[in-house]
Coordinates of C-alpha atoms and ligand atoms in Angstrom, one line a residue:
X1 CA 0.0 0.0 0.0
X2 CA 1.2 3.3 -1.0
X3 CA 1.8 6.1 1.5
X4 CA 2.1 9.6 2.3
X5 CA 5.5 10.3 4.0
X6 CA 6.2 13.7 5.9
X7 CA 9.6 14.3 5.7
X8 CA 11.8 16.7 8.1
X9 CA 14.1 19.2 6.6
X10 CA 17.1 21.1 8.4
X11 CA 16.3 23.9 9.6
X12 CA 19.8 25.7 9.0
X13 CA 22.4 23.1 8.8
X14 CA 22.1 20.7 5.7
X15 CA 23.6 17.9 7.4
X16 CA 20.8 17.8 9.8
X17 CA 19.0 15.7 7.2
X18 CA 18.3 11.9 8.6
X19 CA 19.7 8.8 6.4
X20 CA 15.9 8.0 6.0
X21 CA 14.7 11.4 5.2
X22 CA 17.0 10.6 2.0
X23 CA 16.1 7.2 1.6
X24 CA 12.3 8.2 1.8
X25 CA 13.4 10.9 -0.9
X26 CA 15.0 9.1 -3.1
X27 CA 12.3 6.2 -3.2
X28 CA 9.2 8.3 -3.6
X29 CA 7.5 8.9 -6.7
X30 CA 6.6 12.5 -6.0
X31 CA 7.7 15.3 -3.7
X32 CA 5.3 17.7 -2.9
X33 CA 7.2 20.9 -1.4
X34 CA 5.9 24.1 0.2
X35 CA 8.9 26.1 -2.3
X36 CA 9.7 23.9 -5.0
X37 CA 12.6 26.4 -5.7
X38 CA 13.9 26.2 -1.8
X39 CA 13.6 21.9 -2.0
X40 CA 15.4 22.2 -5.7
X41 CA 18.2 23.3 -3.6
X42 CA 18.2 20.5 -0.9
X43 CA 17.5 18.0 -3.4
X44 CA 20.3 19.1 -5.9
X45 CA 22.4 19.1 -2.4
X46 CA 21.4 15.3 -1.8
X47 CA 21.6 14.5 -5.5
X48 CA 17.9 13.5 -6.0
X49 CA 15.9 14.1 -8.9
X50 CA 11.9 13.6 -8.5
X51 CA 9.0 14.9 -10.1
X52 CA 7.8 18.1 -7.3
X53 CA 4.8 19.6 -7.1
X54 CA 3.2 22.9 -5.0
X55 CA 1.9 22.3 -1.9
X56 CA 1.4 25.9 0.0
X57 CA -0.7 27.6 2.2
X58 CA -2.6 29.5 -0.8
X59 CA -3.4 26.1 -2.2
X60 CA -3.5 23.2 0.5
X61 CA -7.3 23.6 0.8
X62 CA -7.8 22.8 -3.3
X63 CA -4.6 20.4 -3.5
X64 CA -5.4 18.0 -0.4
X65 CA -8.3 16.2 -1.8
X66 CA -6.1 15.4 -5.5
X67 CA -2.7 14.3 -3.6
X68 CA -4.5 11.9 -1.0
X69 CA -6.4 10.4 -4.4
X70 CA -2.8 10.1 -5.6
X71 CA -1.7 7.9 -2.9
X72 CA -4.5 5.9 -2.9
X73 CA -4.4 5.2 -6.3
X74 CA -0.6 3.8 -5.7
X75 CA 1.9 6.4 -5.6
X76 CA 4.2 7.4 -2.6
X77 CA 4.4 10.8 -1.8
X78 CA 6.5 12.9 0.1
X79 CA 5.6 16.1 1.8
X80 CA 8.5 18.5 2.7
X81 CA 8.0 22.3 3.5
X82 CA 11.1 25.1 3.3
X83 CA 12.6 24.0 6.9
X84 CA 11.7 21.9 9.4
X85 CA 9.0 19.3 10.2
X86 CA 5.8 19.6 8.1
X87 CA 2.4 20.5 9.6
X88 CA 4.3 22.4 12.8
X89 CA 3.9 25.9 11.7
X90 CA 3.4 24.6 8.2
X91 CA 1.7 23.2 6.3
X92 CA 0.8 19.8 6.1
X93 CA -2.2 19.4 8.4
X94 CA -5.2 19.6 6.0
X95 CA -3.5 16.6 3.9
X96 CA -2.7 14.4 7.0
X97 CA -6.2 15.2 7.8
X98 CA -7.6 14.5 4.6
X99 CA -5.4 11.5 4.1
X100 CA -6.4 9.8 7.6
X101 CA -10.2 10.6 7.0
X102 CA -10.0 8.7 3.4
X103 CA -7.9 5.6 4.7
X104 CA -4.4 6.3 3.3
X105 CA -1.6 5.5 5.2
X106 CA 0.4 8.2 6.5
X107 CA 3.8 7.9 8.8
X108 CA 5.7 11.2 9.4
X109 CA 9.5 10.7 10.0
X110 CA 11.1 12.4 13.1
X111 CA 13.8 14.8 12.1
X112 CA 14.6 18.6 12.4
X113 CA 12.4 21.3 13.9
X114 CA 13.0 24.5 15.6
X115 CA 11.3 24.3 19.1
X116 CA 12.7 20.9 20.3
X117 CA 16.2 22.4 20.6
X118 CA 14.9 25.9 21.6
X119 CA 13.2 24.2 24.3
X120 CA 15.7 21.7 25.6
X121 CA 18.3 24.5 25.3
X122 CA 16.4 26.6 27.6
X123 CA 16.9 24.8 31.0
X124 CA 13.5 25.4 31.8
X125 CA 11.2 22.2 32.4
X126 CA 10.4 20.4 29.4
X127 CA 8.6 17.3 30.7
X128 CA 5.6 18.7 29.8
X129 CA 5.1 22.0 27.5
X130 CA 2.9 23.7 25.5
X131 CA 3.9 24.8 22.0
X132 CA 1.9 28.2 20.8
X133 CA 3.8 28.8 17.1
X134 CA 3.0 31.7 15.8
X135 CA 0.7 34.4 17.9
X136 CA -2.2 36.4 15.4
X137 CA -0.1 39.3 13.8
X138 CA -1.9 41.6 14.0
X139 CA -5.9 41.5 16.2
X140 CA -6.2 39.2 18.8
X141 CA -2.0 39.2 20.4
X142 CA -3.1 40.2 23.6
X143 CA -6.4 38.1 24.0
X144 CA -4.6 35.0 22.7
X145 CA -1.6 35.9 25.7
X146 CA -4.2 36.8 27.9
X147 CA -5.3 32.8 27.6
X148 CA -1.7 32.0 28.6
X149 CA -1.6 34.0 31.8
X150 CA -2.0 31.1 34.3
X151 CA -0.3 28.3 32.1
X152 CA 2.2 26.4 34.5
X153 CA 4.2 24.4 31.6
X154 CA 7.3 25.8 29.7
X155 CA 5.5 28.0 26.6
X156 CA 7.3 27.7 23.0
X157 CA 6.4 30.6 20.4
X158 CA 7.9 31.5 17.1
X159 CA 8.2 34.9 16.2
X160 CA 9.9 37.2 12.7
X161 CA 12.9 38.9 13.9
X162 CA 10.5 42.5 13.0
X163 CA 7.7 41.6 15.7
X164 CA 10.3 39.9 18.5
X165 CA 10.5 43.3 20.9
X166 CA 7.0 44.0 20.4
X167 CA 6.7 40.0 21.5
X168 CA 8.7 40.7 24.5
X169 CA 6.7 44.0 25.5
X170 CA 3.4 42.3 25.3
X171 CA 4.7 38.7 27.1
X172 CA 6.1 41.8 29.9
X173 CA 2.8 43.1 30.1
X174 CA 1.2 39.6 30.2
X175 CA 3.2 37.5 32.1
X176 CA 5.3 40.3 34.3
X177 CA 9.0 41.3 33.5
X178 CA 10.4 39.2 36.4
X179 CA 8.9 35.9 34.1
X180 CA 12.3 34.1 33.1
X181 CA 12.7 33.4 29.4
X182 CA 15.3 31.8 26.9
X183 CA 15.4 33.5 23.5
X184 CA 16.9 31.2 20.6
X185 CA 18.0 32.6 17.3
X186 CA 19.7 30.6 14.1
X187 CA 19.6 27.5 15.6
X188 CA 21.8 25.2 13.7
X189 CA 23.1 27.8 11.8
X190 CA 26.6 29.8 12.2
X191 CA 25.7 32.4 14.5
X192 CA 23.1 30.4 17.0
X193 CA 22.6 32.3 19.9
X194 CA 20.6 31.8 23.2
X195 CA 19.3 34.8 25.2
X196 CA 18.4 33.8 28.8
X197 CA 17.3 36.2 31.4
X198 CA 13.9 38.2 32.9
X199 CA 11.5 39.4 30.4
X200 CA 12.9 42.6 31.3
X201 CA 17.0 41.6 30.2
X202 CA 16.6 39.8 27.3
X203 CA 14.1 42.9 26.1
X204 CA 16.8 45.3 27.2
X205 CA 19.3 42.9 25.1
X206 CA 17.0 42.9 21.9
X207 CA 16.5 46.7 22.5
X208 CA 20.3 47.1 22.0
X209 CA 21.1 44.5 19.8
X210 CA 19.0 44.3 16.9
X211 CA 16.7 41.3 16.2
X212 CA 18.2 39.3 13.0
X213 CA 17.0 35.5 11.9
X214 CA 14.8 33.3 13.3
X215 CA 13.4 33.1 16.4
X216 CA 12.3 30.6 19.2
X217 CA 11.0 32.4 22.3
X218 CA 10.3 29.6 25.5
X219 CA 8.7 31.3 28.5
X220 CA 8.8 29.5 32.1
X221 CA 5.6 28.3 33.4
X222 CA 3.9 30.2 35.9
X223 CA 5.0 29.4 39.5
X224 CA 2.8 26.8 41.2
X225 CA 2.1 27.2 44.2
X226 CA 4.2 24.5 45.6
X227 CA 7.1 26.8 44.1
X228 CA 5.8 29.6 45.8
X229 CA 5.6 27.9 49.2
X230 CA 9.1 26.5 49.1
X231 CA 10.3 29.9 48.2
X232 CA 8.5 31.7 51.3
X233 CA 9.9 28.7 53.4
X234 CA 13.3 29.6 51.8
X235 CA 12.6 33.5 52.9
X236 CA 11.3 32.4 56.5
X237 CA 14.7 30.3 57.1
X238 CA 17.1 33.3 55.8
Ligands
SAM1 N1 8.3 23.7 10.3 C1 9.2 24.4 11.1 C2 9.6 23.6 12.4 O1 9.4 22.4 12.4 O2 10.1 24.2 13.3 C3 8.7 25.8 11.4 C4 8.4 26.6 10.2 S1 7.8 28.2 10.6 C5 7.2 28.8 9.0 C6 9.3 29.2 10.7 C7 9.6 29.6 12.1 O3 10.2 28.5 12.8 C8 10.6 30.8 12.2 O4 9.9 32.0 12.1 C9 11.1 30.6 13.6 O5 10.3 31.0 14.6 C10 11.2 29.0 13.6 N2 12.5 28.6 13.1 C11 12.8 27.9 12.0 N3 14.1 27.7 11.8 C12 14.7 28.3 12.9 C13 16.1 28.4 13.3 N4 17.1 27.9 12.6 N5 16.3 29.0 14.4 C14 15.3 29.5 15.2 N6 14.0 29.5 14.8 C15 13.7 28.8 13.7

């Protein structure tokens, strides 16, 4: 039975690709890509040559339907988008969706994405989390924080370098400037950095030093109570 394969991509550094990403690659019949110009690149990298096909945000809605058919009627497919793991942040959820509804075997590889190491990296607890992606742009930031006000796991958010000290002011006004965070940037890539500090520092820091690449921005959890209490015991015994 043929099947629909999502297939991680690195997310900076090219050898970041799995040996099965490329095996899955290099067996499918078709790729469908979120850029086909952006997977030319990592395909001519890996030495591949497959028939590839558009599969965006602008056309995932019309497109879903016909590639699941395709599948079902024998053909492997492979879904890649420009960086990462499809359906986080991209797209790729409609056509699982539609895929699983109509019977047709999906399995999604493990590989690259941007909030595992952002996350880990932090030093914040990551036994349980919650990932937000990308907040509204424009109508609806603040509501959507204000739903995030009492969350006591690690939160994960992506953000464009032009909207990331806006992103601190707001999670200052939402979650307090005392909140710790961890602020990754070019992860993988030759200048990775990680910002870790107060709302307040690392805003101060990305005041100063201009935001540039891509961002990860992991907010600690809300203290629980149990915190709380074993911080005033701390106070009583000093
Ligand atoms: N599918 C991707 C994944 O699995 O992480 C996410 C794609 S989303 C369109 C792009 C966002 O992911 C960026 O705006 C940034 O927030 C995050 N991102 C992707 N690559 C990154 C990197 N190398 N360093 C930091 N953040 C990155």
């Amino acid at each position: 039975m043929a099947k629909l394969y999502l297939v991680p991509t690195p997310i900076g550094n090219l050898d970041d690709i799995t040996l099965r990403a490329v095996s899955v690659l290099r067996s499918v019949d078709m790729i469908l890509a979120e850029d086909t110009r952006t997977t030319s690149f990592l395909l001519r990298h890996l030495g591949i040559e497959k028939p590839l096909r558009s599969h965006h945000k602008f056309n995932e809605h019309a497109t879903a339907q016909f590639f699941s058919e395709v599948v079902a009627a024998g053909q492997n497919v492979a879904l890649v988008s420009d960086a990462g793991t499809p359906g986080i942040s991209d797209p790729g959820f409609l056509l699982v969706r539609t895929c699983v509804e109509q019977g047709v075997e999906v399995e999604t590889l493990p590989g690259p994405t941007a909030f595992v190491p952002a996350l880990v990296n932090s030093g914040f607890p990551c036994d349980r989390f919650c990932f937000e992606g990308f907040l509204p742009q424009k109508k609806g930031r603040m509501k959507h924080l204000e739903r995030c006000r009492d969350e006591e796991r690690t939160m994960i958010f992506y953000e464009s370098p032009y909207r990331v000290v806006k992103c601190l002011e707001q999670f200052s006004e939402c979650f307090g400037a005392d909140r710790e965070i961890s602020v990754s940037r070019e992860l993988t890539k030759k200048f990775e950095q990680t910002v870790r500090g107060t709302i307040a520092e690392v805003l101060d820091h990305f005041r100063t030093h201009e935001p540039k690449g891509e961002f990860v921005l992991v907010v600690a959890g809300k203290p629980t109570k149990k915190k709380k209490h074993e911080e005033e015991d701390q106070d009583v015994e000093d």
